[in-house]
CSV table of C-alpha atoms in Angstrom, one decimal:
chain,number,residue,atom,x,y,z
A,275,MET,CA,37.7,-5.6,-2.0
A,276,LYS,CA,40.3,-6.8,0.5
A,277,TYR,CA,43.6,-7.9,-0.5
A,278,ARG,CA,46.1,-9.9,1.5
A,279,LEU,CA,49.7,-9.0,0.3
A,280,LYS,CA,52.5,-10.5,1.8
A,281,ARG,CA,55.8,-9.0,3.2
A,282,LEU,CA,58.5,-8.6,0.6
A,283,ALA,CA,60.5,-11.1,2.5
A,284,ASP,CA,57.7,-13.7,2.1
A,285,GLN,CA,57.0,-13.0,-1.6
A,286,VAL,CA,58.1,-14.6,-5.0
A,287,ILE,CA,58.3,-11.8,-7.4
A,288,VAL,CA,58.5,-11.8,-11.4
A,289,ILE,CA,60.1,-8.8,-13.0
A,290,THR,CA,60.6,-8.4,-16.7
A,291,GLY,CA,62.9,-6.1,-18.2
A,292,ALA,CA,65.2,-6.7,-14.9
A,293,SER,CA,68.7,-6.4,-16.4
A,294,SER,CA,69.0,-2.6,-16.3
A,295,GLY,CA,67.1,0.5,-15.4
A,296,ILE,CA,63.9,0.3,-13.3
A,297,GLY,CA,64.0,-3.5,-13.4
A,298,LEU,CA,67.4,-3.8,-12.0
A,299,ALA,CA,67.0,-1.2,-9.3
A,300,THR,CA,63.6,-3.1,-8.4
A,301,ALA,CA,65.6,-6.6,-8.3
A,302,ARG,CA,68.0,-5.2,-6.2
A,303,GLU,CA,65.9,-3.6,-3.7
A,304,ALA,CA,63.6,-6.5,-3.5
A,305,ALA,CA,66.4,-9.2,-3.0
A,306,ARG,CA,68.0,-6.9,-0.4
A,307,GLN,CA,64.6,-7.3,1.5
A,308,GLY,CA,64.3,-10.8,1.0
A,309,ALA,CA,62.2,-11.4,-1.9
A,310,ARG,CA,62.8,-14.6,-4.1
A,311,LEU,CA,62.9,-13.6,-7.6
A,312,VAL,CA,62.5,-14.5,-11.1
A,313,LEU,CA,64.0,-12.2,-13.6
A,314,ALA,CA,63.4,-11.8,-17.3
A,315,CYS,CA,64.8,-10.0,-20.3
A,316,ARG,CA,66.3,-10.9,-23.8
A,317,ASP,CA,69.9,-10.4,-23.1
A,318,LYS,CA,70.9,-13.9,-21.3
A,319,GLU,CA,74.4,-12.8,-20.4
A,320,ARG,CA,73.5,-9.6,-18.8
A,321,LEU,CA,70.6,-11.3,-17.0
A,322,ASP,CA,72.8,-14.1,-15.9
A,323,ALA,CA,75.2,-11.7,-14.4
A,324,VAL,CA,72.5,-9.7,-12.4
A,325,ALA,CA,71.3,-13.0,-11.1
A,326,GLU,CA,74.7,-14.0,-10.0
A,327,GLU,CA,75.3,-10.7,-8.3
A,328,LEU,CA,72.0,-10.8,-6.3
A,329,ARG,CA,72.9,-14.4,-5.3
A,330,ALA,CA,76.5,-13.3,-4.3
A,331,ALA,CA,75.0,-10.6,-1.9
A,332,GLY,CA,72.6,-13.4,-0.2
A,333,GLY,CA,69.6,-13.1,-2.3
A,334,GLN,CA,67.8,-15.7,-4.2
A,335,ALA,CA,67.1,-15.0,-7.8
A,336,THR,CA,66.5,-17.2,-11.1
A,337,ALA,CA,67.0,-15.8,-14.6
A,338,VAL,CA,65.0,-16.5,-17.4
A,339,GLN,CA,65.8,-15.4,-21.1
A,340,ALA,CA,62.5,-14.3,-22.4
A,341,ASP,CA,60.9,-11.9,-25.2
A,342,VAL,CA,57.7,-10.2,-23.4
A,343,GLY,CA,56.4,-9.8,-26.9
A,344,ARG,CA,55.9,-13.7,-27.0
A,345,ARG,CA,52.9,-15.1,-24.8
A,346,GLU,CA,54.6,-18.5,-24.6
A,347,ASP,CA,57.8,-16.7,-23.0
A,348,HIS,CA,55.3,-15.5,-20.1
A,349,GLU,CA,53.8,-19.1,-19.8
A,350,ARG,CA,57.5,-20.4,-19.5
A,351,LEU,CA,58.4,-17.5,-16.8
A,352,LEU,CA,55.4,-18.5,-14.7
A,353,GLN,CA,56.4,-22.2,-14.9
A,354,THR,CA,60.0,-21.6,-13.9
A,355,ALA,CA,58.7,-19.6,-11.0
A,356,LEU,CA,56.3,-22.5,-9.9
A,357,ASP,CA,59.0,-25.3,-10.6
A,358,THR,CA,61.8,-23.0,-8.6
A,359,TYR,CA,59.8,-21.4,-5.7
A,360,GLY,CA,56.2,-23.1,-5.9
A,361,ALA,CA,54.2,-19.8,-6.2
A,362,VAL,CA,54.2,-16.3,-7.5
A,363,ASP,CA,53.0,-13.5,-5.2
A,364,THR,CA,53.6,-10.4,-7.3
A,365,TRP,CA,54.2,-10.1,-11.1
A,366,ILE,CA,55.8,-6.8,-12.5
A,367,ASN,CA,55.4,-5.9,-16.1
A,368,ASN,CA,58.5,-3.4,-16.6
A,369,ALA,CA,60.1,-4.3,-19.9
A,370,GLY,CA,59.8,-1.3,-22.4
A,371,VAL,CA,61.4,0.5,-25.3
A,372,SER,CA,61.0,3.6,-27.2
A,373,ILE,CA,61.3,5.3,-30.7
A,374,TYR,CA,62.3,9.0,-31.1
A,375,GLY,CA,61.3,10.8,-34.2
A,376,ARG,CA,58.1,12.7,-35.6
A,377,ILE,CA,55.3,10.2,-36.1
A,378,GLU,CA,55.4,10.6,-40.2
A,379,ASP,CA,59.0,9.6,-40.0
A,380,VAL,CA,58.9,6.6,-38.1
A,381,PRO,CA,58.1,3.4,-40.1
A,382,LEU,CA,54.9,1.8,-39.2
A,383,GLU,CA,56.5,-1.7,-38.8
A,384,ASP,CA,58.7,-0.1,-36.1
A,385,GLN,CA,55.7,1.3,-34.3
A,386,ARG,CA,53.9,-2.3,-34.5
A,387,LYS,CA,57.0,-3.6,-32.9
A,388,LEU,CA,57.1,-1.1,-30.2
A,389,PHE,CA,53.5,-2.5,-29.4
A,390,ASP,CA,55.0,-5.8,-29.3
A,391,THR,CA,56.8,-5.1,-26.2
A,392,ASN,CA,55.3,-2.1,-24.5
A,393,TYR,CA,51.5,-3.4,-24.9
A,394,TRP,CA,51.3,-6.8,-25.7
A,395,GLY,CA,54.0,-7.7,-23.4
A,396,VAL,CA,51.9,-6.0,-20.6
A,397,VAL,CA,48.6,-7.9,-21.9
A,398,TYR,CA,50.6,-11.2,-22.1
A,399,GLY,CA,52.1,-10.8,-18.7
A,400,SER,CA,48.9,-9.8,-17.0
A,401,ILE,CA,46.8,-12.6,-18.4
A,402,VAL,CA,49.1,-15.2,-17.7
A,403,SER,CA,49.9,-14.1,-14.2
A,404,VAL,CA,46.4,-13.5,-13.2
A,405,ALA,CA,45.3,-16.8,-14.3
A,406,HIS,CA,47.7,-17.9,-11.4
A,407,LEU,CA,47.2,-15.1,-8.8
A,408,ARG,CA,43.4,-15.3,-8.9
A,409,LYS,CA,43.8,-18.6,-7.1
A,410,HIS,CA,45.4,-17.2,-3.9
A,411,GLY,CA,45.8,-13.4,-4.3
A,412,GLY,CA,48.6,-11.3,-5.0
A,413,ALA,CA,49.6,-8.2,-6.7
A,414,LEU,CA,49.9,-7.2,-10.5
A,415,ILE,CA,52.0,-4.2,-11.1
A,416,ASN,CA,52.0,-2.6,-14.7
A,417,VAL,CA,54.8,-0.1,-15.5
A,418,GLY,CA,53.2,2.8,-17.4
A,419,SER,CA,54.6,6.3,-17.7
A,420,GLU,CA,53.7,9.9,-17.2
A,421,VAL,CA,52.8,10.0,-20.8
A,422,SER,CA,50.1,7.4,-20.0
A,423,ASP,CA,48.0,10.7,-19.4
A,424,ARG,CA,49.6,13.1,-21.5
A,425,ALA,CA,51.4,12.4,-24.8
A,426,VAL,CA,54.8,14.1,-25.7
A,427,PRO,CA,56.0,15.2,-29.4
A,428,LEU,CA,59.0,13.1,-30.6
A,429,GLN,CA,57.8,9.9,-28.8
A,430,GLY,CA,54.3,9.6,-30.4
A,431,ALA,CA,54.4,5.6,-30.6
A,432,TYR,CA,55.6,5.2,-27.1
A,433,SER,CA,53.0,7.6,-25.7
A,434,ALA,CA,50.5,5.7,-27.7
A,435,SER,CA,51.7,2.7,-26.2
A,436,LYS,CA,51.3,3.9,-22.7
A,437,HIS,CA,47.9,5.1,-23.1
A,438,ALA,CA,47.0,1.7,-24.2
A,439,VAL,CA,48.7,0.1,-21.1
A,440,LYS,CA,46.8,2.4,-18.9
A,441,GLY,CA,43.5,1.6,-20.6
A,442,PHE,CA,44.2,-2.0,-20.6
A,443,THR,CA,45.2,-1.9,-16.8
A,444,ASP,CA,42.2,0.1,-15.6
A,445,ALA,CA,39.4,-2.2,-17.6
A,446,LEU,CA,41.4,-5.3,-16.0
A,447,ARG,CA,41.4,-4.0,-12.6
A,448,MET,CA,37.5,-3.3,-12.9
A,449,GLU,CA,36.7,-6.6,-14.3
A,450,LEU,CA,38.7,-8.3,-11.5
A,451,GLU,CA,37.0,-6.2,-9.0
A,452,THR,CA,33.4,-7.2,-10.2
A,453,GLU,CA,34.5,-10.8,-9.9
A,454,GLY,CA,35.7,-10.3,-6.3
A,455,VAL,CA,39.2,-11.5,-7.3
A,456,PRO,CA,41.7,-10.8,-4.5
A,457,VAL,CA,44.4,-9.6,-7.1
A,458,SER,CA,45.7,-5.9,-6.5
A,459,VAL,CA,46.2,-4.2,-9.9
A,460,THR,CA,48.7,-1.2,-9.9
A,461,LEU,CA,49.9,1.3,-12.5
A,462,VAL,CA,53.1,3.0,-12.0
A,463,LYS,CA,53.5,6.3,-13.8
A,464,PRO,CA,57.3,7.2,-13.7
A,465,ALA,CA,58.3,10.7,-14.9
A,466,SER,CA,61.9,10.7,-16.5
A,467,ILE,CA,64.2,8.3,-15.1
A,468,ALA,CA,68.0,8.0,-15.3
A,469,THR,CA,68.3,4.6,-17.0
A,470,ARG,CA,69.6,3.6,-20.6
A,471,PHE,CA,66.1,4.5,-22.1
A,472,THR,CA,67.5,6.8,-24.8
A,473,ALA,CA,70.7,4.8,-25.6
A,474,ASN,CA,68.4,1.7,-26.3
A,475,ALA,CA,65.7,3.9,-28.2
A,476,ARG,CA,65.6,3.8,-31.9
A,477,ASN,CA,66.1,7.1,-33.2
A,478,TYR,CA,65.1,9.1,-36.3
A,479,MET,CA,66.0,12.3,-35.7
A,480,ASP,CA,69.2,14.1,-36.7
A,481,VAL,CA,70.6,14.4,-33.2
A,482,GLU,CA,70.7,12.1,-30.1
A,483,PRO,CA,67.7,12.2,-27.8
A,484,ARG,CA,67.8,13.2,-24.2
A,485,LEU,CA,65.0,12.9,-21.5
A,486,PRO,CA,63.2,16.0,-20.5
A,487,PRO,CA,64.0,17.3,-16.9
A,488,PRO,CA,63.5,16.8,-14.0
A,489,VAL,CA,65.1,13.3,-14.0
A,490,TYR,CA,64.8,10.9,-11.0
A,491,ALA,CA,66.9,7.9,-10.2
A,492,PRO,CA,65.8,4.4,-10.9
A,493,GLU,CA,65.7,3.6,-7.2
A,494,VAL,CA,62.8,6.1,-6.7
A,495,ALA,CA,60.5,3.8,-9.2
A,496,ALA,CA,61.9,0.9,-7.5
A,497,ARG,CA,60.5,1.9,-4.2
A,498,ALA,CA,57.2,2.9,-5.5
A,499,ILE,CA,57.0,-0.5,-7.4
A,500,LEU,CA,57.6,-2.3,-4.0
A,501,TYR,CA,55.4,-0.3,-1.9
A,502,ALA,CA,52.8,-1.4,-4.3
A,503,ALA,CA,53.8,-5.2,-3.8
A,504,GLU,CA,52.8,-4.7,-0.2
A,505,HIS,CA,50.2,-1.9,-0.3
A,506,PRO,CA,47.2,-2.3,-2.6
A,507,ARG,CA,47.2,0.9,-4.6
A,508,ARG,CA,45.4,2.0,-7.9
A,509,ASP,CA,48.0,3.9,-9.4
A,510,ILE,CA,51.3,5.6,-8.1
A,511,TYR,CA,53.1,8.7,-9.8
A,512,VAL,CA,56.9,8.5,-9.6
A,513,GLY,CA,58.3,12.1,-9.1
A,514,GLY,CA,56.1,15.4,-8.8
A,515,ALA,CA,56.7,16.0,-12.3
A,516,ALA,CA,54.6,13.1,-13.3
A,517,LYS,CA,51.7,14.0,-11.1
A,518,ALA,CA,51.8,17.5,-12.4
A,519,ILE,CA,52.1,16.6,-15.9
A,520,GLY,CA,49.0,14.1,-15.6
A,521,HIS,CA,46.9,16.6,-14.1
A,522,PHE,CA,47.8,19.6,-16.1
A,523,GLY,CA,47.3,17.6,-19.3
A,524,GLN,CA,43.8,16.4,-18.1
A,525,ARG,CA,42.6,19.8,-16.8
A,526,MET,CA,44.5,22.2,-19.1
A,527,PRO,CA,44.7,20.1,-22.2
A,528,ARG,CA,45.2,23.0,-24.6
A,529,LEU,CA,47.5,25.0,-22.8
A,530,ALA,CA,49.4,21.7,-22.2
A,531,ASP,CA,49.7,21.3,-26.2
A,532,ARG,CA,51.5,24.4,-26.1
A,533,MET,CA,54.3,23.0,-24.4
A,534,ALA,CA,55.2,21.3,-27.4
A,535,ASN,CA,58.2,23.4,-28.2
A,536,TRP,CA,59.6,23.2,-24.8
A,537,LEU,CA,59.5,19.2,-25.1
A,538,VAL,CA,60.8,19.2,-28.4
A,539,LYS,CA,64.0,21.4,-27.3
A,540,HIS,CA,64.3,19.3,-24.2
A,541,GLN,CA,64.4,16.0,-25.8
A,542,ARG,CA,67.0,17.1,-28.6
A,543,THR,CA,70.5,17.3,-27.8
A,544,GLY,CA,73.3,19.2,-29.9
A,545,ILE,CA,74.9,15.9,-30.4
A,546,PRO,CA,75.0,14.4,-34.1
A,547,ALA,CA,72.8,11.3,-34.2
A,548,ARG,CA,75.2,8.2,-34.1
A,549,GLU,CA,74.8,4.5,-35.3
A,550,ARG,CA,73.3,2.7,-32.4
A,551,HIS,CA,72.5,-0.9,-31.7
A,552,ASP,CA,69.0,-0.1,-30.3
A,553,GLY,CA,66.5,-2.3,-28.2
A,554,LEU,CA,63.7,-2.3,-30.6
A,555,GLU,CA,64.0,-5.6,-31.9
A,556,THR,CA,67.2,-7.1,-30.1
A,557,PRO,CA,68.8,-6.2,-26.6
A,558,GLY,CA,70.2,-2.8,-26.6
A,559,ASP,CA,73.7,-1.4,-26.4
A,560,GLY,CA,74.9,-1.6,-22.7
A,561,GLU,CA,77.8,0.4,-23.5
A,562,ALA,CA,76.6,3.4,-25.5
A,563,PRO,CA,77.2,6.7,-23.5
A,564,VAL,CA,74.4,8.2,-21.7
A,565,SER,CA,74.2,12.0,-20.3
A,566,GLN,CA,71.5,12.5,-17.9
A,567,GLY,CA,72.3,15.8,-16.3
A,568,ARG,CA,71.1,16.4,-12.7
A,569,VAL,CA,69.5,13.3,-11.3
A,570,HIS,CA,67.0,13.5,-8.2
A,571,ARG,CA,67.5,10.8,-5.7
A,572,HIS,CA,64.3,11.3,-3.9
A,573,SER,CA,60.8,12.7,-4.6
A,574,ALA,CA,59.1,14.1,-1.8
A,575,TYR,CA,55.7,14.0,-3.7
A,576,THR,CA,56.0,10.2,-4.3
A,577,HIS,CA,56.9,9.6,-0.6
A,578,MET,CA,54.0,11.3,0.7
A,579,ALA,CA,51.6,9.7,-2.0
A,580,THR,CA,52.8,6.5,-0.6
A,581,ARG,CA,52.2,7.1,2.7
A,582,GLY,CA,48.8,8.6,2.6
A,583,ARG,CA,49.5,12.3,3.8
A,584,GLY,CA,46.4,13.8,2.1
A,585,PRO,CA,46.6,17.5,3.1
A,586,LEU,CA,50.3,17.8,2.5
A,587,LEU,CA,49.9,16.0,-0.9
A,588,ALA,CA,47.0,18.2,-1.9
A,589,ALA,CA,49.1,21.4,-1.3
A,590,ALA,CA,52.0,19.8,-3.2
A,591,CYS,CA,50.0,18.8,-6.3
A,592,ALA,CA,48.5,22.7,-6.3
A,593,VAL,CA,52.3,24.0,-6.2
A,594,LEU,CA,53.2,21.8,-9.1
A,595,LEU,CA,50.1,22.2,-11.0
A,596,VAL,CA,50.5,26.0,-11.0
A,597,GLY,CA,54.2,25.7,-11.8
A,598,ALA,CA,53.6,23.6,-14.6
A,599,ALA,CA,50.9,25.9,-16.1
A,600,LEU,CA,53.3,28.9,-15.8
A,601,GLY,CA,56.1,26.9,-17.6
A,602,ALA,CA,53.6,26.2,-20.2
A,603,ALA,CA,52.6,29.7,-20.8
A,604,HIS,CA,56.2,30.7,-21.0
A,605,ALA,CA,57.1,27.9,-23.5
A,606,ALA,CA,54.2,29.0,-25.5
A,607,ARG,CA,55.6,32.6,-25.9
A,608,ARG,CA,58.6,31.4,-27.5
A,609,PRO,CA,58.7,31.3,-31.2
């Protein structure tokens, strides 16, 4: 299939979850490169501030308050893009939220609400955008996770939703290819990213959650997403850790299971759980403190992966896979 993707400077891009984290970093970089943006999230005040920031720096940005769990909001998002800029070239389904806690401790209604955002938000956005993109081509980019390939304890519902996003995205891609539809469909799978992810997650643990290392800056994910907006890619892992965990979980699943103790330990802080205004049903708390530890500003793996450096990439994957296996074996020996 031949895709004709425009330069970012010539594109109209829709981004959900655009007021913080990966979405905000992507919006800033896309605006810097001249793209015209339609930004969406539930928090109108924060979103308006982002749009104003981008316009003040010389960019073009329109803010649309929207809940991705409602199909009609996606329809309104598309219509706003068409009314404002006359087209959509790339649609980025980025909005997401998580829940920390043992699966048995998380109410089913909360798990269903998480799926409304993480899974149905992607489904609605994909269906609405593809109906438009199939007419003239473009890119659909769904933001999954390293847990699209390998589930983690204490985030069971989140892992399940990202597995579902992967299955949906892969099936949609194949169906469009069989029809010859010129829409590039990419699944982006980030490792831990230094955002307000933990602060906005609902928490059923007795302590505050944290991200397991290594943690990457949101700009690393933004660069990968915008690369996919210009270059057709099936999937992109953000961070060598994401690639290693995905391959490790697929090739040595039982050994990967034995990383559970390490993963539980590194998702729990020593800070007692606080009262929080999480983002499961309403916009999250933009003021709560977040401790990320060391944050990696670049990923050599992702840089190579998006530049087609095959031999170097294969060598890097081998090193990462061996390192992950040794780490799992060490974790398995711990009580």
